[in-house]
Coordinates of C-alpha atoms in Angstrom, one line a residue:
Chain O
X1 CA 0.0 0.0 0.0
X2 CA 1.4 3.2 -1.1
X3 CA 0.0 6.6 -0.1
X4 CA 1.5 9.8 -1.4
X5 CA 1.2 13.3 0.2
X6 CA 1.1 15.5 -3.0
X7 CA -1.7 15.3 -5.2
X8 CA -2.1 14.7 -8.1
X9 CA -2.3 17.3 -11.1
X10 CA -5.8 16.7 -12.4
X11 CA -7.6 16.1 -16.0
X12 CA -10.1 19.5 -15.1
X13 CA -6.9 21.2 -14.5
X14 CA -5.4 20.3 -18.2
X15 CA -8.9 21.2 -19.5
X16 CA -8.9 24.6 -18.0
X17 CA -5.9 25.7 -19.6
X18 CA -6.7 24.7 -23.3
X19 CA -9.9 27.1 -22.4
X20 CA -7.1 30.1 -21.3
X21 CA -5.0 29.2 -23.9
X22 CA -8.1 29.7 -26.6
X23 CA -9.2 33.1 -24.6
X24 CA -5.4 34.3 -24.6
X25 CA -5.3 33.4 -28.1
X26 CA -8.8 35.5 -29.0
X27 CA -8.1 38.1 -26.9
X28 CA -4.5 39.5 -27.6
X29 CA -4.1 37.8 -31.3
X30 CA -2.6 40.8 -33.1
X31 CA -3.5 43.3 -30.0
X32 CA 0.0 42.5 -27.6
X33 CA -0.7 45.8 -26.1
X34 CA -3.4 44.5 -23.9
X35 CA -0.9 41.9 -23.3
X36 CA 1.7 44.1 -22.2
X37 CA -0.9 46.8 -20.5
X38 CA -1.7 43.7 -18.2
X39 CA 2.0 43.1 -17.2
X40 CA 3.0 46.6 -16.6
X41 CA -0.7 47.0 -14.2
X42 CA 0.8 43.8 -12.1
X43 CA 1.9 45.4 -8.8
X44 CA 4.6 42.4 -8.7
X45 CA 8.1 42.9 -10.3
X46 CA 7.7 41.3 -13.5
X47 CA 10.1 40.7 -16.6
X48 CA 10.0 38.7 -20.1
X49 CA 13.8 37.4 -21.5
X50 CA 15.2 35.9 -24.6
X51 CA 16.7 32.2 -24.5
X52 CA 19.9 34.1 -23.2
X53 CA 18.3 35.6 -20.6
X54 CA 18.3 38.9 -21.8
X55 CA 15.8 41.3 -20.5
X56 CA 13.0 42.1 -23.5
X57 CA 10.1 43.5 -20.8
X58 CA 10.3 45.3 -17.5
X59 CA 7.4 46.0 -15.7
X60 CA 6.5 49.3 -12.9
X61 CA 6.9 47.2 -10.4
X62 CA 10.2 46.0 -11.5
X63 CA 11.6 49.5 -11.7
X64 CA 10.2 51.0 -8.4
X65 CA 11.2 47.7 -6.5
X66 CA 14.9 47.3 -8.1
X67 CA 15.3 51.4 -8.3
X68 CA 16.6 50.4 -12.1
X69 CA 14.2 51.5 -15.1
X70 CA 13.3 49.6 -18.0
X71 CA 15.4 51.9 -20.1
X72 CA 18.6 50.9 -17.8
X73 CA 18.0 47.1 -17.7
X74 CA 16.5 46.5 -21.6
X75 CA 19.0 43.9 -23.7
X76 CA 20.9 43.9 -20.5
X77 CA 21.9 39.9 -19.5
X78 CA 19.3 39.6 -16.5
X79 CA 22.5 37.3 -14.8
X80 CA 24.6 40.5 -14.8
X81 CA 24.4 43.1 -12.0
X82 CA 20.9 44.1 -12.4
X83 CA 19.0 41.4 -9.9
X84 CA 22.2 40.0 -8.6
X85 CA 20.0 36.9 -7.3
X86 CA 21.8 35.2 -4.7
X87 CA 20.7 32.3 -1.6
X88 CA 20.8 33.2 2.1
X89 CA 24.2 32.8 2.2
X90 CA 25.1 35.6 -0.8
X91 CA 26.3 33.1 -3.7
X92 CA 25.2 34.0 -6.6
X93 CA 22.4 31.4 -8.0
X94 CA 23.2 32.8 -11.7
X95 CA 26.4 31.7 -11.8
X96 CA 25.8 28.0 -9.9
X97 CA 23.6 26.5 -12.3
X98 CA 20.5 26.7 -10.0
X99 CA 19.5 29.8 -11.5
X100 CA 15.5 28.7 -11.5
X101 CA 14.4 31.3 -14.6
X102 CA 17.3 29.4 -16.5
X103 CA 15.7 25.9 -14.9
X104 CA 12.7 26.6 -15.9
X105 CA 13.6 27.6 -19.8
X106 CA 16.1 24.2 -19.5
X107 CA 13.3 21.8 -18.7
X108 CA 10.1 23.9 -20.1
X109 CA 8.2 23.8 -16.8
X110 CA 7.3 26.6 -14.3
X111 CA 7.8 26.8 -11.3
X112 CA 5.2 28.6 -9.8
X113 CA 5.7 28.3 -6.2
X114 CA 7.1 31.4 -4.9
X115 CA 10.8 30.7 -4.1
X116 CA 12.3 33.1 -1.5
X117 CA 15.9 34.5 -2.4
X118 CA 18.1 37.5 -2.0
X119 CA 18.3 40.4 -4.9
X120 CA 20.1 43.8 -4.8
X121 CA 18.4 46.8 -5.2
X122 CA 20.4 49.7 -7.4
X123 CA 21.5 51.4 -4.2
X124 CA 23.5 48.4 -3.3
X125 CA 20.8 47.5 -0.3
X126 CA 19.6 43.6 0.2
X127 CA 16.2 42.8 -0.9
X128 CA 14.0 39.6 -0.2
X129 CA 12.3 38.5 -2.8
X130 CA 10.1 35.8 -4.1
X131 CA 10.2 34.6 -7.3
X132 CA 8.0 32.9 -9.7
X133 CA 9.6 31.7 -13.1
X134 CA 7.9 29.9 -16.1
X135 CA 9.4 29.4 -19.3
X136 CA 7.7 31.3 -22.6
X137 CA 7.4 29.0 -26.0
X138 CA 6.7 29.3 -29.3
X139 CA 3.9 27.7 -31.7
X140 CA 5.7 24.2 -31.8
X141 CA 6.4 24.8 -27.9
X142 CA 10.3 25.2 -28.4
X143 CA 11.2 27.4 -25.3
X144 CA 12.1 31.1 -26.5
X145 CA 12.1 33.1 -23.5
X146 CA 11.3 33.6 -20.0
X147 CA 9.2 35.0 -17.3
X148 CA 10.0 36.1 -13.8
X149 CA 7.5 37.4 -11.4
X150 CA 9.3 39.0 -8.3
X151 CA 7.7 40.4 -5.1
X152 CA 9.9 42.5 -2.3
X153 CA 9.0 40.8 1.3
X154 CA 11.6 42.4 2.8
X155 CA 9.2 43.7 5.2
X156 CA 7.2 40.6 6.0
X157 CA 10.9 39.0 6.6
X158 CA 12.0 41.4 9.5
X159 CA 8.8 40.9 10.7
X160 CA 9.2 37.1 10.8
X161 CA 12.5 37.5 12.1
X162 CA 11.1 39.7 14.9
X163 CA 8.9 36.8 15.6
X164 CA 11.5 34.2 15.4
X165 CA 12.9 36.1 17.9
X166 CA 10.5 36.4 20.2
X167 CA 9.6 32.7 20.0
X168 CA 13.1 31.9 21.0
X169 CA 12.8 34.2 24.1
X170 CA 9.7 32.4 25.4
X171 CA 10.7 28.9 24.8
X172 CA 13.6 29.9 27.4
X173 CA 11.2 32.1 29.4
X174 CA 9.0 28.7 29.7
X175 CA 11.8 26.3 30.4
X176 CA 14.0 27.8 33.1
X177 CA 10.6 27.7 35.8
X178 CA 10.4 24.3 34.6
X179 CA 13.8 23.6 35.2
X180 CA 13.7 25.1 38.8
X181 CA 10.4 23.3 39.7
X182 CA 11.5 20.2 38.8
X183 CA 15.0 19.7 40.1
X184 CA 13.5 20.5 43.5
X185 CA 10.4 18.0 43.4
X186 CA 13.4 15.3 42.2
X187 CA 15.4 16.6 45.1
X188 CA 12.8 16.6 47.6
X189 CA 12.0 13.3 46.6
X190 CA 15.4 11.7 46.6
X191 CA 15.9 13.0 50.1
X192 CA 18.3 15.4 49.4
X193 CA 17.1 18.1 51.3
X194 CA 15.7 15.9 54.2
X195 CA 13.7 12.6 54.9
X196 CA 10.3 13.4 54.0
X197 CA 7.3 11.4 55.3
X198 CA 5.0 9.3 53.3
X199 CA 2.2 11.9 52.4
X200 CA 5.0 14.3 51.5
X201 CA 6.4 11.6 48.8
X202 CA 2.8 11.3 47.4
X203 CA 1.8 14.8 46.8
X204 CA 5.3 15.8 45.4
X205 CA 4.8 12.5 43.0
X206 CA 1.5 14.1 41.8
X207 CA 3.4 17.7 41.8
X208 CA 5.9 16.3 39.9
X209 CA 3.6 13.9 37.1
X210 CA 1.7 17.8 36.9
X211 CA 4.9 19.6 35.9
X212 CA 5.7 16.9 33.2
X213 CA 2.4 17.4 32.0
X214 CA 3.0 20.9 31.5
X215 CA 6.1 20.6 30.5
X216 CA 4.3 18.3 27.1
X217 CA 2.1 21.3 26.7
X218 CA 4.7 23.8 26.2
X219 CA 6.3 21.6 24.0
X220 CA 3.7 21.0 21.9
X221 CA 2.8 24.7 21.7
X222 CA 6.6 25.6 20.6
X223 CA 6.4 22.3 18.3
X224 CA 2.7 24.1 16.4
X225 CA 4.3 27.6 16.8
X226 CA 7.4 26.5 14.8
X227 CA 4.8 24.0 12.5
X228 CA 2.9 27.7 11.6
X229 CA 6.6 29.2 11.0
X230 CA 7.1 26.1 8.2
X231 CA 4.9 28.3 6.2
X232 CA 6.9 30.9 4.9
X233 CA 10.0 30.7 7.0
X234 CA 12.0 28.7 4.1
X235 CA 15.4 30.2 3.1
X236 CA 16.8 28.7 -0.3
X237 CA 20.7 28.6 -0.3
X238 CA 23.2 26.0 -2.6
X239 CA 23.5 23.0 0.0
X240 CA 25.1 19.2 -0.3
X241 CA 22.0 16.9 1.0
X242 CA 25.1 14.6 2.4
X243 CA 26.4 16.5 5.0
X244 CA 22.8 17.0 6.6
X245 CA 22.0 13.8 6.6
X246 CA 25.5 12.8 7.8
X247 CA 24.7 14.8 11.1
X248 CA 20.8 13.3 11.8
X249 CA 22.1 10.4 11.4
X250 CA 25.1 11.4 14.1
X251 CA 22.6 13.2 16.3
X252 CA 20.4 9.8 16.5
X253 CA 23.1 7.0 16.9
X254 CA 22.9 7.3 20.4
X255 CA 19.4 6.6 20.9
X256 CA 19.6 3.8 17.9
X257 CA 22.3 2.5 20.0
X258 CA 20.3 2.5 23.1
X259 CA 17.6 0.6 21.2
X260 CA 20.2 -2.5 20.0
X261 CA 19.0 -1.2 16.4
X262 CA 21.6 -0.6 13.3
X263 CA 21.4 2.8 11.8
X264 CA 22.9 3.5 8.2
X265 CA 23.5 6.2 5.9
X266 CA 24.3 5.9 2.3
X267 CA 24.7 9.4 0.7
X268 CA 26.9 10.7 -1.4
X269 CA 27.2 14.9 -2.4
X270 CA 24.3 16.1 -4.0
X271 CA 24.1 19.7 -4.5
X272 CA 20.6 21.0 -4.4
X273 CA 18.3 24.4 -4.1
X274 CA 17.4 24.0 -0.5
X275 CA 16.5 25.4 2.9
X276 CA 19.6 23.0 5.2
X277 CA 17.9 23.7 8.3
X278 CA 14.4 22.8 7.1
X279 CA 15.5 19.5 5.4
X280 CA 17.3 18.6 8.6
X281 CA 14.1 19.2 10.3
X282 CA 12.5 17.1 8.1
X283 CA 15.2 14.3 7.8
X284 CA 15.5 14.2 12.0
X285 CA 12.0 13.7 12.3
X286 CA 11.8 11.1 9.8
X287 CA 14.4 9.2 11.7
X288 CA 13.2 9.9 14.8
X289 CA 10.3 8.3 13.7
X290 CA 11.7 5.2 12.6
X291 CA 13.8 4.8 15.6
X292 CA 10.4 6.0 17.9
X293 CA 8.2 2.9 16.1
X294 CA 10.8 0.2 15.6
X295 CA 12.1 -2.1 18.4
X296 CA 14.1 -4.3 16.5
X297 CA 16.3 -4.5 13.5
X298 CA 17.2 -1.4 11.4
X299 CA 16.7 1.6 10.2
X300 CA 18.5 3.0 7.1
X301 CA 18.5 6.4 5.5
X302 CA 19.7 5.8 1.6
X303 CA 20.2 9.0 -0.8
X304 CA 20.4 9.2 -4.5
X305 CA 20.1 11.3 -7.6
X306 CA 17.0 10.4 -10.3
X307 CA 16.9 12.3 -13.6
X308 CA 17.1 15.9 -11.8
X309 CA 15.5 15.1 -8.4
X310 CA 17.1 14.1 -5.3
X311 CA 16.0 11.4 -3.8
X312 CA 15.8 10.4 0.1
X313 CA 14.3 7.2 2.1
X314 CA 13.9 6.4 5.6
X315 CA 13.6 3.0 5.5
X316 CA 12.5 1.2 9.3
X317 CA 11.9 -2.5 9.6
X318 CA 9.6 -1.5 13.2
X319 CA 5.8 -1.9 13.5
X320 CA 4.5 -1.0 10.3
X321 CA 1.2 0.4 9.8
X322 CA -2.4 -0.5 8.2
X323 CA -4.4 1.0 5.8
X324 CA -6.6 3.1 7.9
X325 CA -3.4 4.7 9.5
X326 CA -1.4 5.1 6.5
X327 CA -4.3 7.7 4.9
X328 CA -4.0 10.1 8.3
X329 CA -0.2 10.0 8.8
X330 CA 0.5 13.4 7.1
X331 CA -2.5 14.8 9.0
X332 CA -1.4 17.5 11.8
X333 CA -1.9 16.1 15.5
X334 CA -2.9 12.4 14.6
X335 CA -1.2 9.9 16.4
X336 CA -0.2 6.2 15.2
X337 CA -1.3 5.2 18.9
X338 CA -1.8 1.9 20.4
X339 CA -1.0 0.2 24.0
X340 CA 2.6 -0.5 22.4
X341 CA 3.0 3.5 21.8
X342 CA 0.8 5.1 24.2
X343 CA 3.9 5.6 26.2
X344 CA 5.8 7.4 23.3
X345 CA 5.6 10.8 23.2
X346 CA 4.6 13.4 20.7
X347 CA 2.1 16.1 19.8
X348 CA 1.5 14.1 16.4
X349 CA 2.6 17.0 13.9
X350 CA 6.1 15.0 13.2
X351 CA 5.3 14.5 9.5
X352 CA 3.0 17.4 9.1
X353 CA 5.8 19.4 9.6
X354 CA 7.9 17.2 7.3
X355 CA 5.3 17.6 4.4
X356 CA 5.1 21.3 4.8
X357 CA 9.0 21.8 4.0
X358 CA 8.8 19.2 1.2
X359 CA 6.0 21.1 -0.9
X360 CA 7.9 24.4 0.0
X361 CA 10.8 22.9 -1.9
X362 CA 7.8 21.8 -4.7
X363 CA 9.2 18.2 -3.6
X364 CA 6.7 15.0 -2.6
X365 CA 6.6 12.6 0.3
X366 CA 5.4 9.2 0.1
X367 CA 4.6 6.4 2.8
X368 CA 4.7 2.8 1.7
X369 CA 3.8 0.3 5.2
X370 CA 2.5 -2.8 5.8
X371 CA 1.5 -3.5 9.8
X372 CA 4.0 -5.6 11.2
X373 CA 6.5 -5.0 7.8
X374 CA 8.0 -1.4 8.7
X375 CA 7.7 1.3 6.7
X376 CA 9.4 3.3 4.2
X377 CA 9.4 7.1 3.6
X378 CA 10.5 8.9 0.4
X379 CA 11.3 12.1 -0.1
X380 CA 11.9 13.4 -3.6
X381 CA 13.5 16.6 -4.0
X382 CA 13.5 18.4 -7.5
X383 CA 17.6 19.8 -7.2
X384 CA 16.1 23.6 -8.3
X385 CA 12.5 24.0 -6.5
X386 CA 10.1 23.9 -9.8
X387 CA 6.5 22.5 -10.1
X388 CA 6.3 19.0 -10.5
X389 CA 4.4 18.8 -13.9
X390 CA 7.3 17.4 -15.8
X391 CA 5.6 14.6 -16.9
X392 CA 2.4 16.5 -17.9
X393 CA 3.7 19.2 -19.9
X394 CA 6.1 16.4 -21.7
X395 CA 9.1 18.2 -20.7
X396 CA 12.2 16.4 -21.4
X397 CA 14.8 18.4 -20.0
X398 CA 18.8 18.8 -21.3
Chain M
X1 CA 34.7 10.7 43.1
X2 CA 33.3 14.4 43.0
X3 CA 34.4 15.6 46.4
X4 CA 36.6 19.0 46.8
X5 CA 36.1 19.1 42.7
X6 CA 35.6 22.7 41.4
X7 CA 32.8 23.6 39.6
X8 CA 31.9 27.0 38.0
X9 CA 28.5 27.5 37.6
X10 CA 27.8 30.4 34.8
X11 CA 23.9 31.1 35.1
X12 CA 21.9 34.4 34.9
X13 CA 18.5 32.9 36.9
X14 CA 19.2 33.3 40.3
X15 CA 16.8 30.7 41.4
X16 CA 17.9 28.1 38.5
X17 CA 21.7 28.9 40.3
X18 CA 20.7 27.9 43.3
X19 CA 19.0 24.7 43.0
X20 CA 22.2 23.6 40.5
X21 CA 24.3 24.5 43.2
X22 CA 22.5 22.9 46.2
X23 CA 22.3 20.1 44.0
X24 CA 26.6 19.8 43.1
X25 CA 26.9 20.7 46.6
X26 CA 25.3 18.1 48.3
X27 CA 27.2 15.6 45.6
X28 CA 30.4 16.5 47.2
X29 CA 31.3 19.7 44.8
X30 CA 32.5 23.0 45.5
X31 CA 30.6 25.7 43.7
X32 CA 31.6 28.9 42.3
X33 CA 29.2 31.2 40.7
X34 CA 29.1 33.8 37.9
X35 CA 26.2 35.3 37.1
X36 CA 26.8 36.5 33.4
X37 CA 29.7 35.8 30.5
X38 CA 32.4 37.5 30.8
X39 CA 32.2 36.8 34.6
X40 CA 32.4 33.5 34.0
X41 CA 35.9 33.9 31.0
X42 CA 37.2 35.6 34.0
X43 CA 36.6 33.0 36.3
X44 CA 37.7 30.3 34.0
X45 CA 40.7 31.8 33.0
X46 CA 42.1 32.3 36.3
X47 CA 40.9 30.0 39.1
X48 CA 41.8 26.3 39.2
X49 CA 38.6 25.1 38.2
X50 CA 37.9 20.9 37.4
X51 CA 34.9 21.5 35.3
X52 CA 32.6 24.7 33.8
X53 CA 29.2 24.4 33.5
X54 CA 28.2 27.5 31.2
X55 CA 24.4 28.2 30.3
X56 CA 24.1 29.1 26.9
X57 CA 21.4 32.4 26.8
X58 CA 23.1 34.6 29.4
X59 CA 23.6 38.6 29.5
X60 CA 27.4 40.5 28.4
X61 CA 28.4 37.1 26.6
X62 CA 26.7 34.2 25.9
X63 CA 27.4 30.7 26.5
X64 CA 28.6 30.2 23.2
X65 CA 31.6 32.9 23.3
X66 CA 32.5 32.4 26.2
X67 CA 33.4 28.8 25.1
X68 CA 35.2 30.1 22.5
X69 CA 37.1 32.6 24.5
X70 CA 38.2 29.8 27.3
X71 CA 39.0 26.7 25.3
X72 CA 41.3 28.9 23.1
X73 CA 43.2 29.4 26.2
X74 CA 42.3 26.4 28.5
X75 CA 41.3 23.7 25.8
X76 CA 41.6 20.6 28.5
X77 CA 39.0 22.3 31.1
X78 CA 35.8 20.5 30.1
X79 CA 32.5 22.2 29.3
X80 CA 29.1 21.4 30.1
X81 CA 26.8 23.8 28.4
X82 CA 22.9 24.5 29.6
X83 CA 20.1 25.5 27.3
X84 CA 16.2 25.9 26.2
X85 CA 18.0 26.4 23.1
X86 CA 17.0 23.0 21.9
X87 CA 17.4 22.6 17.9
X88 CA 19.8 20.4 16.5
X89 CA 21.9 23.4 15.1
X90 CA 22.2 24.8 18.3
X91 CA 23.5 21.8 19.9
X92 CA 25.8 20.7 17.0
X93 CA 26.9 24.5 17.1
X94 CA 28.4 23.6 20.8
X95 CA 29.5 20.5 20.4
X96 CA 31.8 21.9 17.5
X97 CA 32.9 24.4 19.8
X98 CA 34.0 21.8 22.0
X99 CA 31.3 21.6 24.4
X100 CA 31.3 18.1 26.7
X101 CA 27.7 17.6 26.7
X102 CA 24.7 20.0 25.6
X103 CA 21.9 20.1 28.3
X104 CA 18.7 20.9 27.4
X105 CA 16.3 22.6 29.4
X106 CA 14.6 21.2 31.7
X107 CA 16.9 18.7 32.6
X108 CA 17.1 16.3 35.9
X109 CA 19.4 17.6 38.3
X110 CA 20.6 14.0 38.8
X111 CA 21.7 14.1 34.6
X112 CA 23.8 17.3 35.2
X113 CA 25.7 15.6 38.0
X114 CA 26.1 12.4 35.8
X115 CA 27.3 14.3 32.9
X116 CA 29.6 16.2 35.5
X117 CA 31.2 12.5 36.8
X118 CA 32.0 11.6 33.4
X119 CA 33.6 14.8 32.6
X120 CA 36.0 14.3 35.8
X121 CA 36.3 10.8 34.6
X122 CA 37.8 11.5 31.3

């Protein structure tokens, strides 16, 4: 039984765009000025290229957003100066390959999903921006241009760093009480400050099961606060897949261990279009997972490259699940819960989480169990962050 | 094992200070406090200390420099650091830097004093 997370691109969908494409068709045949009076009213940044990538339109938007006018930027190699795209960690994704406007004119898809990267406005200041690309083609479909549709969060990301922030102060605002009630009731308990009596043992027990109870809650409140963050917290930079999986794997051995189970890692360097810290999240709680619902055996984490995606599996030989469970995994706060598990602990959002940074890298996730047969997870990757409609559109790639 | 061993304690919360150090005290060590960084890369620098425990959010320096600042100088004293700070980057971030163990908060008071042992035993 095999459940993915991502849905599939629908036959409606494919029928609604032969309708647009006949409109589009009706509408601006010999009239590209509606066309282009449509572009420039887009309150987006937005800009049409050649094959080369050299700049044919540039909208408003473009020019009060970038500081450059249309007249500075036009012929002008959109790779040069002008944007000066870069990840989070300021290399330049026009010159690594990654560029996704040159992705999508390489493998005639779009990709759609707004990707969040650095630019450089004409006063030399940082910009965040998201970008949409999608390649433009010709009657016979050959790709002849491209499109990029760029909007400035700069704002919205100080803001989210603001609230970053803030979440970080109150996790520790939260935990030191914690910290402090707890050692004492252990204390206490363990007669370090004293006998105590057997009344006093009882009611610090309950104080102490209370506390740990609380202690789940504010867990599970930072685990949803940072499952809302997934959203639109993802920051794109050129990353090797390897290294991140090398150090989940690390971070778990000791619990594996603890368990008697084997835990192995085949990966080798696979550069990709990727948020690190988000795949790690995603990669540790996949193994967590594995490790959490296996009591025997192994659990192995294997990494490869497939025609332009990178792709991951957790594979687990534990528990396994049915049907019934298999549909509801990805679902936030449901629990695979029985009397062998009831113990384990967990707010249940584990692979919600997981399947929110997946889509934001336009990647899929897919489950394959049997009960009692352990499971396997997949995650596929696409190695620049385009929509997954390669096989509709017929795209063939390099 | 732990007796007469010295122990600085480097934590801002008064009241989280003195449960850790009622705690290490009663286990035989002697405690000495500092209450924010670069207290506590004076302290290390120049008292015969056996072990630091350092917390990792603290005011004038964080945890994190002043692990820097004392294993460039002192690389054999061993570090225990503290923190709510619980995200796999954070803790790799310490252990690079040369960190014993990486606490998270809340921890037992019985798991500090274990990590502690094993330091002393190394």
């Amino acid at each position: 039984m095999r459940i993915s997370a991502t849905p599939e691109r629908c036959f409606e969908k494919t029928m609604a765009k032969e309708k647009l494409e006949r409109i589009l068709r009706h509408s601006f045949m010999g009239n590209a000025k509606n066309l282009i009076n449509i572009l420039l009213s887009i309150n987006d940044g937005v800009y049409l290229t050649d094959r080369e990538r050299r700049i044919v339109f540039w909208n408003r938007a473009a020019e009060v957003i970038t500081g450059y006018s249309a007249d500075e930027v036009m012929h002008h190699f959109c790779s040069e100066d002008i944007l000066s795209h870069t990840d989070h960690e300021g290399n330049s994704l026009c010159q690594s390959g990654l560029c996704p406007l040159n992705q999508s004119m390489l493998w005639g898809v779009p990709g759609t999903k707004p990707l969040a990267i650095l630019a450089r406005h004409r006063d030399g200041s940082q910009l965040a921006v998201e970008v949409s690309v999608a390649p433009l083609v010709d009657d016979k479909g050959d790709v002849i241009g491209g499109v990029e549709v760029f909007r400035d969060v700069t704002e919205k990301r100080e803001l989210e760093e603001a609230k970053a922030r803030f979440l970080s102060g109150v996790t520790h605002e939260l935990r030191t009480p914690i910290t402090v009630i707890t050692g004492y009731l252990e204390m206490m308990m363990e007669g370090d400050a004293g006998e105590i009596s057997e009344d006093q043992e009882s009611f610090l027990t309950d104080c102490l099961a209370e506390v740990q109870r609380l202690e789940k809650l504010i867990n599970d409140l930072l685990d949803l606060a940072r499952f809302e963050a997934t959203e639109f917290s993802v920051r794109f930079q050129i990353m090797n897949l390897a290294p991140i999986l090398e150090r989940v794997v690390k971070g778990y051995a000791a619990e594996a261990e603890k368990k008697g189970l084997e835990l192995e890692l085949h990966a080798p360097p696979i550069d990709i279009l990727g948020d690190p810290d988000r795949l790690q999240q995603a990669f540790a709680n996949l193994v967590a997972n594995a490790i959490k619902y296996t009591s025997a055996g192994k659990v192995s984490v294997d990494a490869g490259v497939d025609d332009g995606w990178a792709v991951v599996g957790v594979r687990d030989t534990g528990m396994g699940m049915d049907e019934g469970e298999l549909q509801r995994i990805f679902e936030p706060f449901y629990r695979v819960d029985d009397e062998s598990t009831r113990s384990l602990e967990g707010s249940g959002i584990g692979l919600s989480i997981v399947r929110r940074i997946v889509e934001s890298h336009s990647g899929e996730i897919e489950a394959e169990s049997r009960r009692g047969e352990g499971s396997v997870f997949t995650i596929r990757l696409p190695l620049t962050p385009l929509d997954t409609m390669r096989s509709l559109e017929g795209g063939e790639g390099p | 094992m732990s007796l007469g061993k010295r122990v600085l304690l480097a934590e801002d919360e008064a009241r989280l200070a003195r449960m850790i150090s009622y705690k290490l005290e009663h286990e035989g060590f002697e405690v000495v406090l500092a209450v924010n960084g670069s207290e506590a890369v004076d302290l290390c620098l120049n008292r015969e200390l056996d072990v630091a425990v350092l917390d990792v959010m603290m005011p004038v320096m964080d945890g994190f420099q002043v692990l820097r600042r004392v294993k460039a100088s002192k690389p054999s004293l061993p570090v225990i650091l503290l923190s709510a700070r619980s995200r796999e980057q954070d803790i790799d971030y310490g252990m690079e830097l040369g960190a014993s163990f990486y606490l998270t908060k809340p921890f037992k008071p019985g798991e500090l004093v274990e990590c502690l042992n094993r330091c002393m035993e190394a």
